[in-house]
PDB file of C-alpha atoms in Angstrom:
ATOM      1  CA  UNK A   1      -5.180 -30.100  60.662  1.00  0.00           C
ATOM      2  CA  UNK A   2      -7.410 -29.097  63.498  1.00  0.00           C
ATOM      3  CA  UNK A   3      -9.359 -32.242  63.933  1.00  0.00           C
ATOM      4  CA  UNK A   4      -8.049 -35.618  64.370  1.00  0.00           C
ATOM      5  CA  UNK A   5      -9.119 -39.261  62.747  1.00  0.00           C
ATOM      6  CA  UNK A   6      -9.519 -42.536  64.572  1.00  0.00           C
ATOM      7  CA  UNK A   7      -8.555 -45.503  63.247  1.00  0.00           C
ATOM      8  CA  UNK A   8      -8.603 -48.847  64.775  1.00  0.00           C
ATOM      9  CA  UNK A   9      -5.416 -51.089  63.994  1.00  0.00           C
ATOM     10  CA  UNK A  10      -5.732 -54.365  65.918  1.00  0.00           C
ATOM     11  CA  UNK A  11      -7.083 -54.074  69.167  1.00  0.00           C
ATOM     12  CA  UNK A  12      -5.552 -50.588  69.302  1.00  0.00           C
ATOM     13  CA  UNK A  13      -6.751 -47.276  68.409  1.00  0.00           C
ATOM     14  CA  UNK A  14      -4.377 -44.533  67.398  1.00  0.00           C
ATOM     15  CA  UNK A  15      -5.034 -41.195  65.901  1.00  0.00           C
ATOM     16  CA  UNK A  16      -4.100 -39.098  62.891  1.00  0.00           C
ATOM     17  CA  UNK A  17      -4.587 -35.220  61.964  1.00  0.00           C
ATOM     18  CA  UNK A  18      -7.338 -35.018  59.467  1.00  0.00           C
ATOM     19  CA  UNK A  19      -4.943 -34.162  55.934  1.00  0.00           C
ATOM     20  CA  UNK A  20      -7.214 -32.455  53.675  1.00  0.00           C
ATOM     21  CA  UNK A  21      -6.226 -34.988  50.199  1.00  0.00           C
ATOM     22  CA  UNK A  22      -4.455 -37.805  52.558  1.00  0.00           C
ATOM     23  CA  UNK A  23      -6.094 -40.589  52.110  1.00  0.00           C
ATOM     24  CA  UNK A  24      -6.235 -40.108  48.185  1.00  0.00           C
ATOM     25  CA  UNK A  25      -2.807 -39.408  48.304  1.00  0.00           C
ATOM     26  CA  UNK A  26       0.138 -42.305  47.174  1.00  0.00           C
ATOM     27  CA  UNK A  27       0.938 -42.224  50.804  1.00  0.00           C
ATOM     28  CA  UNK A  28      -2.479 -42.396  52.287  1.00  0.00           C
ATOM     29  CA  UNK A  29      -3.416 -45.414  50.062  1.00  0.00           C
ATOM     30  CA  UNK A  30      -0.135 -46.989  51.573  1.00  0.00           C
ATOM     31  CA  UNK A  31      -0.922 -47.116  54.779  1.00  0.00           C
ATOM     32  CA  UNK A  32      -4.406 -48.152  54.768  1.00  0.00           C
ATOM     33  CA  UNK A  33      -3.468 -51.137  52.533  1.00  0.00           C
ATOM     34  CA  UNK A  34      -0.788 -51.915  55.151  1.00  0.00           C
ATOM     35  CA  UNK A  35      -3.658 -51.402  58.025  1.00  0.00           C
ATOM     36  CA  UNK A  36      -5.660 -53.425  56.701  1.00  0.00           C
ATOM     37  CA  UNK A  37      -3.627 -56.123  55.904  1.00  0.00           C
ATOM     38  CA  UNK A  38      -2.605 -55.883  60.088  1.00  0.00           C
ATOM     39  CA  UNK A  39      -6.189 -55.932  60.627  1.00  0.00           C
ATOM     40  CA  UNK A  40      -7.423 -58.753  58.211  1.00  0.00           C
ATOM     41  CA  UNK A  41      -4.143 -61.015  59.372  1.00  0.00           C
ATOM     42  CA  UNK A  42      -5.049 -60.632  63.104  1.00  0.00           C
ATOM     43  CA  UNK A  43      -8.282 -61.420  62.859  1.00  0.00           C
ATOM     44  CA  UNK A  44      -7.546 -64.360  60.273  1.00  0.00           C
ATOM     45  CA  UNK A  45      -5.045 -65.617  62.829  1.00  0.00           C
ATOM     46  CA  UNK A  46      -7.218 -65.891  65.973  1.00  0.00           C
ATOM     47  CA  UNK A  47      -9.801 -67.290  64.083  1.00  0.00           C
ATOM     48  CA  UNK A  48      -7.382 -70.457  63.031  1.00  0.00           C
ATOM     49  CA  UNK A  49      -6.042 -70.313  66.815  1.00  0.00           C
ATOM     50  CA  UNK A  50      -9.982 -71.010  67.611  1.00  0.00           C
ATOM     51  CA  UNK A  51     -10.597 -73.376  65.338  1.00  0.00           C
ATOM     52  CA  UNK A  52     -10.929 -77.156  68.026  1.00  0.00           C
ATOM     53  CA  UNK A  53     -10.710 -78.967  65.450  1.00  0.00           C
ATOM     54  CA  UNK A  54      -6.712 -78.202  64.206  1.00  0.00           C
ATOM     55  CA  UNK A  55      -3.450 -79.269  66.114  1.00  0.00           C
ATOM     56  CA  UNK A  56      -1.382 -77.381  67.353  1.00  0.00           C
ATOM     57  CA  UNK A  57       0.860 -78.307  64.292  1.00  0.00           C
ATOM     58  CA  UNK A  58      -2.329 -77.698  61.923  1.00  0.00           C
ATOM     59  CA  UNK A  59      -2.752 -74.428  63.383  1.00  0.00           C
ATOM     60  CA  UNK A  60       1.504 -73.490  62.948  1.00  0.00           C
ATOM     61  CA  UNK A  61       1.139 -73.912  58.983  1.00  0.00           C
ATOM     62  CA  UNK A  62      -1.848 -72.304  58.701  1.00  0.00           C
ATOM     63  CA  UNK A  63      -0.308 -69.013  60.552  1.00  0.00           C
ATOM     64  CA  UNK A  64       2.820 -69.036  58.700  1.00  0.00           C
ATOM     65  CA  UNK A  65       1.101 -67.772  55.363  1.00  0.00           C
ATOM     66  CA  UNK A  66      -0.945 -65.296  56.519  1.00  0.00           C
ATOM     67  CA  UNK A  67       1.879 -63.832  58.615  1.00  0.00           C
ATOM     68  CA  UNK A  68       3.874 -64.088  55.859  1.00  0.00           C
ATOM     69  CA  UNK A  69       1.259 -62.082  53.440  1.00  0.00           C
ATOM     70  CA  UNK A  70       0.889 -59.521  56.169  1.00  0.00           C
ATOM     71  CA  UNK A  71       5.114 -58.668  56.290  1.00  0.00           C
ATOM     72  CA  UNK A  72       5.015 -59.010  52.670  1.00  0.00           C
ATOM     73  CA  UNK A  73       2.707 -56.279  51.738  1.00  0.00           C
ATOM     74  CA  UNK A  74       3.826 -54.287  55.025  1.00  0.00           C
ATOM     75  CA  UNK A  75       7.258 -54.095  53.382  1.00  0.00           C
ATOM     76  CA  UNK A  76       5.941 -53.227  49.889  1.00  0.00           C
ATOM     77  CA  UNK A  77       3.745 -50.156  51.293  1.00  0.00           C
ATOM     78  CA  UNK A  78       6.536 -49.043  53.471  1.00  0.00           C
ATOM     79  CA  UNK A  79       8.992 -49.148  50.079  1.00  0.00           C
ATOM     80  CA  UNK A  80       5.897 -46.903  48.444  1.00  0.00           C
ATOM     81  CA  UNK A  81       6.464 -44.380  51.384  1.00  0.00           C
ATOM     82  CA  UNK A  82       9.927 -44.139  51.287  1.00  0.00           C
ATOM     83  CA  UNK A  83       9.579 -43.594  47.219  1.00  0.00           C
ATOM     84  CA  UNK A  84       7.052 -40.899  47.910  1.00  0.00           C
ATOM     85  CA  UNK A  85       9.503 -39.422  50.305  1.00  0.00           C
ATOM     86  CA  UNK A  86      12.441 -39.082  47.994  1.00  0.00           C
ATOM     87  CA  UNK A  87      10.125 -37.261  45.189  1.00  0.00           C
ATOM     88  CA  UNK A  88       8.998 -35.009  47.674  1.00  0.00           C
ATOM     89  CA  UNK A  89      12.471 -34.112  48.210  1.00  0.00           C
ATOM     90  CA  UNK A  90      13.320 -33.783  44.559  1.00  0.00           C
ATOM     91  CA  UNK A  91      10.282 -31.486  44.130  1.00  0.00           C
ATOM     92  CA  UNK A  92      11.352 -28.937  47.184  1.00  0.00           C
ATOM     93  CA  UNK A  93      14.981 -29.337  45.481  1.00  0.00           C
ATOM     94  CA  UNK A  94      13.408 -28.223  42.393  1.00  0.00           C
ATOM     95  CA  UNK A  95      11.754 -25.782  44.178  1.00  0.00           C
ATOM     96  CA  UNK A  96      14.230 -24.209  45.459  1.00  0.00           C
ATOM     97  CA  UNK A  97      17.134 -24.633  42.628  1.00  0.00           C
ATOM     98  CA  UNK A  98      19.751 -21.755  42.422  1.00  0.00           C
ATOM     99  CA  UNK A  99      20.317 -22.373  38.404  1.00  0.00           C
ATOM    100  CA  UNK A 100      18.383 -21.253  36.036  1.00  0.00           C
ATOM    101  CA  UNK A 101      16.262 -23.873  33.990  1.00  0.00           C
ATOM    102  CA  UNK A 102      14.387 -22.245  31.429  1.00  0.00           C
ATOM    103  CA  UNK A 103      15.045 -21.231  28.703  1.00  0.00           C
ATOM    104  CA  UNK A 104      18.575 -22.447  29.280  1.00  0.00           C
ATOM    105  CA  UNK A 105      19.419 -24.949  32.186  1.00  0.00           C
ATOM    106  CA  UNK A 106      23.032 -24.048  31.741  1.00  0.00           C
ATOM    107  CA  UNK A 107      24.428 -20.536  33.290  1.00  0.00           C
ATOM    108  CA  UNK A 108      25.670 -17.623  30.437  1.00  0.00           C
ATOM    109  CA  UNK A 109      29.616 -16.478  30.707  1.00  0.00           C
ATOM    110  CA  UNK A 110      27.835 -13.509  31.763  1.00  0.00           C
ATOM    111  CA  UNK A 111      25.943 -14.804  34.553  1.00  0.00           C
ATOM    112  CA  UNK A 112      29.305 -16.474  35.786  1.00  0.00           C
ATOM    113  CA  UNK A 113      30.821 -13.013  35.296  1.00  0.00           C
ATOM    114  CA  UNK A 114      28.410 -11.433  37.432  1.00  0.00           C
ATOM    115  CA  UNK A 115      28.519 -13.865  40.028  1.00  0.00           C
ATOM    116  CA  UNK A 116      32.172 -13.743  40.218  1.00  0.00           C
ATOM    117  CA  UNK A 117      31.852  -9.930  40.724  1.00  0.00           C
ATOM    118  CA  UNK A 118      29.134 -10.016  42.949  1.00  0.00           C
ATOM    119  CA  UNK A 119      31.013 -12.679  45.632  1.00  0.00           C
ATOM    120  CA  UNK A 120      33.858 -10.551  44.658  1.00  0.00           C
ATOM    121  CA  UNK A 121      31.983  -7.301  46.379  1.00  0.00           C
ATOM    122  CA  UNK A 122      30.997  -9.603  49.110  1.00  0.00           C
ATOM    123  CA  UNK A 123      34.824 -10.529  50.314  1.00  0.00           C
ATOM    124  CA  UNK A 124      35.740  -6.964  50.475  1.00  0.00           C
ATOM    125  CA  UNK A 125      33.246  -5.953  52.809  1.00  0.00           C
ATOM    126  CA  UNK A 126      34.454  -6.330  56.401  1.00  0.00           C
ATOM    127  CA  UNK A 127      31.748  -7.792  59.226  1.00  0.00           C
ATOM    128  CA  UNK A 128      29.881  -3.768  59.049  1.00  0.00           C
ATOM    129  CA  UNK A 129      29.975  -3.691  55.451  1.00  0.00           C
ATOM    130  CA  UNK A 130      28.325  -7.264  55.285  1.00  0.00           C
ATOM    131  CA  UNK A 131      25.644  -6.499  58.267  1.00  0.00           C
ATOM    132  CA  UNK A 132      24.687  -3.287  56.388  1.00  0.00           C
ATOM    133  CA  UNK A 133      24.507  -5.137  52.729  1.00  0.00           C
ATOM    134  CA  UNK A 134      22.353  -7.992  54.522  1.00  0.00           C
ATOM    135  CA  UNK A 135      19.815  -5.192  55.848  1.00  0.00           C
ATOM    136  CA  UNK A 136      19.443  -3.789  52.601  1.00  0.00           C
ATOM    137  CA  UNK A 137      19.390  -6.740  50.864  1.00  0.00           C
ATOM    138  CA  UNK A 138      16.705  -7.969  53.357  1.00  0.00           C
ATOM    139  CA  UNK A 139      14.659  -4.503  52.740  1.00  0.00           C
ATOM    140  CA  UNK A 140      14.003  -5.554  48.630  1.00  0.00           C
ATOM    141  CA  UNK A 141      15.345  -9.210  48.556  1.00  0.00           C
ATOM    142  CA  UNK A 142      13.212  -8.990  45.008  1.00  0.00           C
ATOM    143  CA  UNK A 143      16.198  -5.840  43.560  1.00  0.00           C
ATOM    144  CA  UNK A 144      18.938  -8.067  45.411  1.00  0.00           C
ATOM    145  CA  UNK A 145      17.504 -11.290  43.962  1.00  0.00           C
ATOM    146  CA  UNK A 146      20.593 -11.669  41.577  1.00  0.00           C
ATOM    147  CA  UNK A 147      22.966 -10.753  44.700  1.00  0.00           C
ATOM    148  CA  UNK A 148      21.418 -13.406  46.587  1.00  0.00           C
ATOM    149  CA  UNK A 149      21.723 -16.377  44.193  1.00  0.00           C
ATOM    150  CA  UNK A 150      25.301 -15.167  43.421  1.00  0.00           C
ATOM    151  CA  UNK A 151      26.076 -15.764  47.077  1.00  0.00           C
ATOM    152  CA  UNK A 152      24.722 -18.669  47.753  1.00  0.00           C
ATOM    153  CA  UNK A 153      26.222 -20.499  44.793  1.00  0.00           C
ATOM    154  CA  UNK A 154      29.833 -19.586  46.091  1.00  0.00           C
ATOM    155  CA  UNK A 155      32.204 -22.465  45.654  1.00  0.00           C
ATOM    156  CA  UNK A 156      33.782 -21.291  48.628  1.00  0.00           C
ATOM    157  CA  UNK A 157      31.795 -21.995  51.796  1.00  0.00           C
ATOM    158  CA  UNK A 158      34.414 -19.665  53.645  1.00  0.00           C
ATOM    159  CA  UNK A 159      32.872 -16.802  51.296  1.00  0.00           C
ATOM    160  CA  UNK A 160      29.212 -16.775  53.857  1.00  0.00           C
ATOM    161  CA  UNK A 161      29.126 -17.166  57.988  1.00  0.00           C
ATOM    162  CA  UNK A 162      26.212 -19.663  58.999  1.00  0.00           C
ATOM    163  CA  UNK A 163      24.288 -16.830  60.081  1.00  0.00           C
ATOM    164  CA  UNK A 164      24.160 -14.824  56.311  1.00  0.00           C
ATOM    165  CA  UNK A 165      23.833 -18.164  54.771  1.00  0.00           C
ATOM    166  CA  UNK A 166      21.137 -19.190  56.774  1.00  0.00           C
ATOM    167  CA  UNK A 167      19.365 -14.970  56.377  1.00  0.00           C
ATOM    168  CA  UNK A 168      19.928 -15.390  52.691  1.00  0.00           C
ATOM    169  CA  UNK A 169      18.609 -19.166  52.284  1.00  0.00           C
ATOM    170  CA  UNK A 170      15.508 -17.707  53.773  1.00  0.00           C
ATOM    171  CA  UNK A 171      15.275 -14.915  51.658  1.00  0.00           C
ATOM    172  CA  UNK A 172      15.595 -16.914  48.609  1.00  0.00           C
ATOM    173  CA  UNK A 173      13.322 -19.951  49.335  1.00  0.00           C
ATOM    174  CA  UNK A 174      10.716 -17.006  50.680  1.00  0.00           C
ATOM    175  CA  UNK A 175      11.073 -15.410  46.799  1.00  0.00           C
ATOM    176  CA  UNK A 176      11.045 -18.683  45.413  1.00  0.00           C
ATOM    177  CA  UNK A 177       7.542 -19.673  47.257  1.00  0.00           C
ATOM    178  CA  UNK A 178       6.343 -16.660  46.111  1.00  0.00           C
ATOM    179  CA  UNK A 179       6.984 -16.632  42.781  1.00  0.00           C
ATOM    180  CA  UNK A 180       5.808 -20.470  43.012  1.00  0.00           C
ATOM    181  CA  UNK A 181       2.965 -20.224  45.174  1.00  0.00           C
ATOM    182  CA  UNK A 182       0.987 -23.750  43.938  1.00  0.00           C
ATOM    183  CA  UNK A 183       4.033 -25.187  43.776  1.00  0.00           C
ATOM    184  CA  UNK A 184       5.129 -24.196  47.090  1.00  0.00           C
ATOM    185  CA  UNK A 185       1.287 -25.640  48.694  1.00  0.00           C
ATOM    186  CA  UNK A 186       2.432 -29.043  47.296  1.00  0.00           C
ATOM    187  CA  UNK A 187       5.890 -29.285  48.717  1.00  0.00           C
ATOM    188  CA  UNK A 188       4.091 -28.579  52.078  1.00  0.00           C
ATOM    189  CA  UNK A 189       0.968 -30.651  51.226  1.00  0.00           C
ATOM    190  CA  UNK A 190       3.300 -33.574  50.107  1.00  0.00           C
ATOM    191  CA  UNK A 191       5.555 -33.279  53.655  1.00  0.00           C
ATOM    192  CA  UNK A 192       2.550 -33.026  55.992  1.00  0.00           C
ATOM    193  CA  UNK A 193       0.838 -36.343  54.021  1.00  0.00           C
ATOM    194  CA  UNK A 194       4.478 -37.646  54.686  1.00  0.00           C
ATOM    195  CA  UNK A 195       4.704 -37.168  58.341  1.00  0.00           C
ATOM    196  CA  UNK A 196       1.886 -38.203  59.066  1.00  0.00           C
ATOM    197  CA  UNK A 197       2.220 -41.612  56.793  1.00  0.00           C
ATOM    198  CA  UNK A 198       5.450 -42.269  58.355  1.00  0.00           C
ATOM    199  CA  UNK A 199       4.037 -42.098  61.766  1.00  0.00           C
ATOM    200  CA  UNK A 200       1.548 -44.518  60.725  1.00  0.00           C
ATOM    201  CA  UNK A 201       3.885 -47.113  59.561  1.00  0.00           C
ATOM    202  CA  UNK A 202       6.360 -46.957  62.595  1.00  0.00           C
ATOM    203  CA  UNK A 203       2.891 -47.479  64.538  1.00  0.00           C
ATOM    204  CA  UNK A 204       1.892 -50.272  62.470  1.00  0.00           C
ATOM    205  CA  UNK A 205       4.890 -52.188  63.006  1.00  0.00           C
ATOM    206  CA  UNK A 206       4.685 -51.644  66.726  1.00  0.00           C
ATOM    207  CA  UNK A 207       1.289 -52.769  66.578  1.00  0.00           C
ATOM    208  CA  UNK A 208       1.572 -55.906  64.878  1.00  0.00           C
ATOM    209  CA  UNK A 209       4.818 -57.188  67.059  1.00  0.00           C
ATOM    210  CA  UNK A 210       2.469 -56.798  70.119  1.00  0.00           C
ATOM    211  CA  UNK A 211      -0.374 -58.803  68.309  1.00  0.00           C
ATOM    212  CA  UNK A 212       2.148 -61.191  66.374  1.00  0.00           C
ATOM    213  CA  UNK A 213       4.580 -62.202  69.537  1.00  0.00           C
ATOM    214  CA  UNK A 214       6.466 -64.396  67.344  1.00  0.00           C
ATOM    215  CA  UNK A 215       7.708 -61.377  65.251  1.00  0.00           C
ATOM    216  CA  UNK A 216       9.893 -58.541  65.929  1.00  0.00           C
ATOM    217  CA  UNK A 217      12.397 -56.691  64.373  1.00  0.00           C
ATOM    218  CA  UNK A 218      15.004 -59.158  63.933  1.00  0.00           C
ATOM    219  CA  UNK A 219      12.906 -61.222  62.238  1.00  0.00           C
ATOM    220  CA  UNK A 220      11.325 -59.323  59.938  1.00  0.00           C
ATOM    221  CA  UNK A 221      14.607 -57.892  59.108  1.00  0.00           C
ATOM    222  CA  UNK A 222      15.643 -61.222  57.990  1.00  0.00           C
ATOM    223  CA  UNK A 223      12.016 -62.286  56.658  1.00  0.00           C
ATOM    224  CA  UNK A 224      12.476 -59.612  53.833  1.00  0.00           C
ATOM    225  CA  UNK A 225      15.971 -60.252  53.238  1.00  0.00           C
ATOM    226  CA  UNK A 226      15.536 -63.839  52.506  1.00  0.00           C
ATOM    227  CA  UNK A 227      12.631 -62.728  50.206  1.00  0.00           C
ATOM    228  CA  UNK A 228      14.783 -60.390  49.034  1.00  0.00           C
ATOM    229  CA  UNK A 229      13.232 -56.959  49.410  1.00  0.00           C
ATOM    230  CA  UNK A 230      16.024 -55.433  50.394  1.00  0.00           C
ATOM    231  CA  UNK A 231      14.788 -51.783  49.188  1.00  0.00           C
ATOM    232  CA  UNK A 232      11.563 -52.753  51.780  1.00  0.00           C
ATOM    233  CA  UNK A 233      13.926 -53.601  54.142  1.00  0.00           C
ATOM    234  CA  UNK A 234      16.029 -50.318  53.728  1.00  0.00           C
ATOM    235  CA  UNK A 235      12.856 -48.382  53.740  1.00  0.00           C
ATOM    236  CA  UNK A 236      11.702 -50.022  57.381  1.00  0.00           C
ATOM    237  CA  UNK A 237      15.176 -50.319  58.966  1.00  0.00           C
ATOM    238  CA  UNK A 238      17.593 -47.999  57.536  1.00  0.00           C
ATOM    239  CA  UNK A 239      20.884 -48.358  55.047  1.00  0.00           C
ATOM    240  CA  UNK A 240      23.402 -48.815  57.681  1.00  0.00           C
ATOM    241  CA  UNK A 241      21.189 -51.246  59.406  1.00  0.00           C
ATOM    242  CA  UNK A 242      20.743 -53.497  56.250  1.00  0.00           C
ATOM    243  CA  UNK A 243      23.996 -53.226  55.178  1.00  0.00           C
ATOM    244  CA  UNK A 244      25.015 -55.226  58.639  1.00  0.00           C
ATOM    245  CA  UNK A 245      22.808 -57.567  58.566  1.00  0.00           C
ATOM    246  CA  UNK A 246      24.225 -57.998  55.254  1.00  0.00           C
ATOM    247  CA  UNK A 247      27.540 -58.918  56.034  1.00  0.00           C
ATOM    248  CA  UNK A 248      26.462 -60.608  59.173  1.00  0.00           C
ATOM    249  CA  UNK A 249      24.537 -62.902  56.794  1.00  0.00           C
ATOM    250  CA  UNK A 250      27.611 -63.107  54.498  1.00  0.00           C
ATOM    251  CA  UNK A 251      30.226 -64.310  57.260  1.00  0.00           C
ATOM    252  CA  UNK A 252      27.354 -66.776  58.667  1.00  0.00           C
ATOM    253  CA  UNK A 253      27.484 -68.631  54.858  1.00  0.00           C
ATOM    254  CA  UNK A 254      31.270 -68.410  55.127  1.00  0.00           C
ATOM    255  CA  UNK A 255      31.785 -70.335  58.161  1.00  0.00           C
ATOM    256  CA  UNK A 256      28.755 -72.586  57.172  1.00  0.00           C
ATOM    257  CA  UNK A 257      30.599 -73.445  54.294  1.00  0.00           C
ATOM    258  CA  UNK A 258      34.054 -73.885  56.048  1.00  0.00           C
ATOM    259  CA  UNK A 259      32.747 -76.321  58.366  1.00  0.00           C
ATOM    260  CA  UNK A 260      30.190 -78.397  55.455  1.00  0.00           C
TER     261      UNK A 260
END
């Protein structure tokens, strides 16, 4: 990502590393559709604002809809990023999965055996014992692999300090890249097109609050719940967020209907 792209949103510009793959990806698609819809609903709007012969009135309802198009597919491609997001994390989970899955997802009495033993070992060693097994474990992580895995599926988080959980996480998600290496380029291909999708979509918003000033995020908070994308609307603003606007909206209906 040693060059950079330019793209014009609105009367801005902003930048983006050049992704090999991006813009094919599900992620690049997402946020051009949701640039262009910025750009085509800006430039649709000031054309009806200089249009002489339309009220002011005239002008209001023909704004509404294409505003409302623009926050409409906005939502949806934001929703597509979020999805995208979420497989990418089931494919590094996958990646990176401590049980076996083939031939046999489920672990042997044996393999429990061993593992038993092996964190067995590991809580008899005192704090020398343990920095000497982690050096040798660290010198052929591929012998120790079993060892490794053993450890770091302990049921007892007591059983590992943060510092030989976090030696032996690396170890094993080094062994699993390298036994996986295309798999491994697409977990990283799939979180760099993500960053760099995400950043595009907070920027778009920005964007089109400073071109839109009747919009902001309030508003189109409320604007997709009432149309009810709430997944869009989770994707954009958060759970937490949603969920109080939720029951803000809720005790607003209950009083309404206290006082009809």
């Amino acid at each position: 990502m040693d060059h950079e792209i330019k793209l014009k949103i609105a009367s801005h510009t902003v930048t983006r590393p050049d992704s090999p793959g991006f813009d094919e990806s599900p992620v690049g698609v997402a946020a051009a559709v949701a640039v262009d819809a910025l750009n085509e609903a800006t430039a649709a709007r000031q054309a009806v604002l200089n249009d002489p012969l339309l009220s002011n009135e005239g002008k209001r309802r023909k704004i509404v809809p294409i505003e409302d198009a623009l926050w409409t597919t906005y939502g949806r491609q934001a929703e597509a990023v979020t999805a995208f997001g979420q497989a990418a994390d089931a494919r590094e989970a996958h990646l990176y999965r401590l049980l076996p899955v083939a031939p046999d997802p489920a672990m042997t009495p044996y393999d429990i055996a061993l593992d038993a033993e092996t964190r067995g070992w590991w809580r008899g060693l005192d704090a020398d014992g343990r920095s000497k097994a982690l050096k040798a474990i660290r010198a052929d992580d591929k012998a120790h692999a079993g060892a490794i895995r053993a450890l770091l599926r302990t049921p007892v988080p007591l059983d590992l300090a943060d510092h030989e959980t976090r030696i032996l996480r690396e170890m094993f998600e080094d062994s699993r890249r390298l036994a996986n290496p295309e798999e491994a380029a697409r977990v990283d291909m799939d979180r760099e097109h993500l960053a760099i999708a995400e950043r595009l979509i907070a920027q778009i918003r920005g964007i089109g609050f400073a071109a839109l000033p009747d919009w902001n995020a309030g508003r189109l908070l409320t604007f997709l719940l009432d149309k009810g994308m709430d997944s869009a609307a989770v994707a954009i603003f958060g759970a937490a967020d949603v969920a109080k606007a939720q029951q803000q909206r809720k005790a607003r209906a209950r009083v309404q209907k206290l006082a009809a």
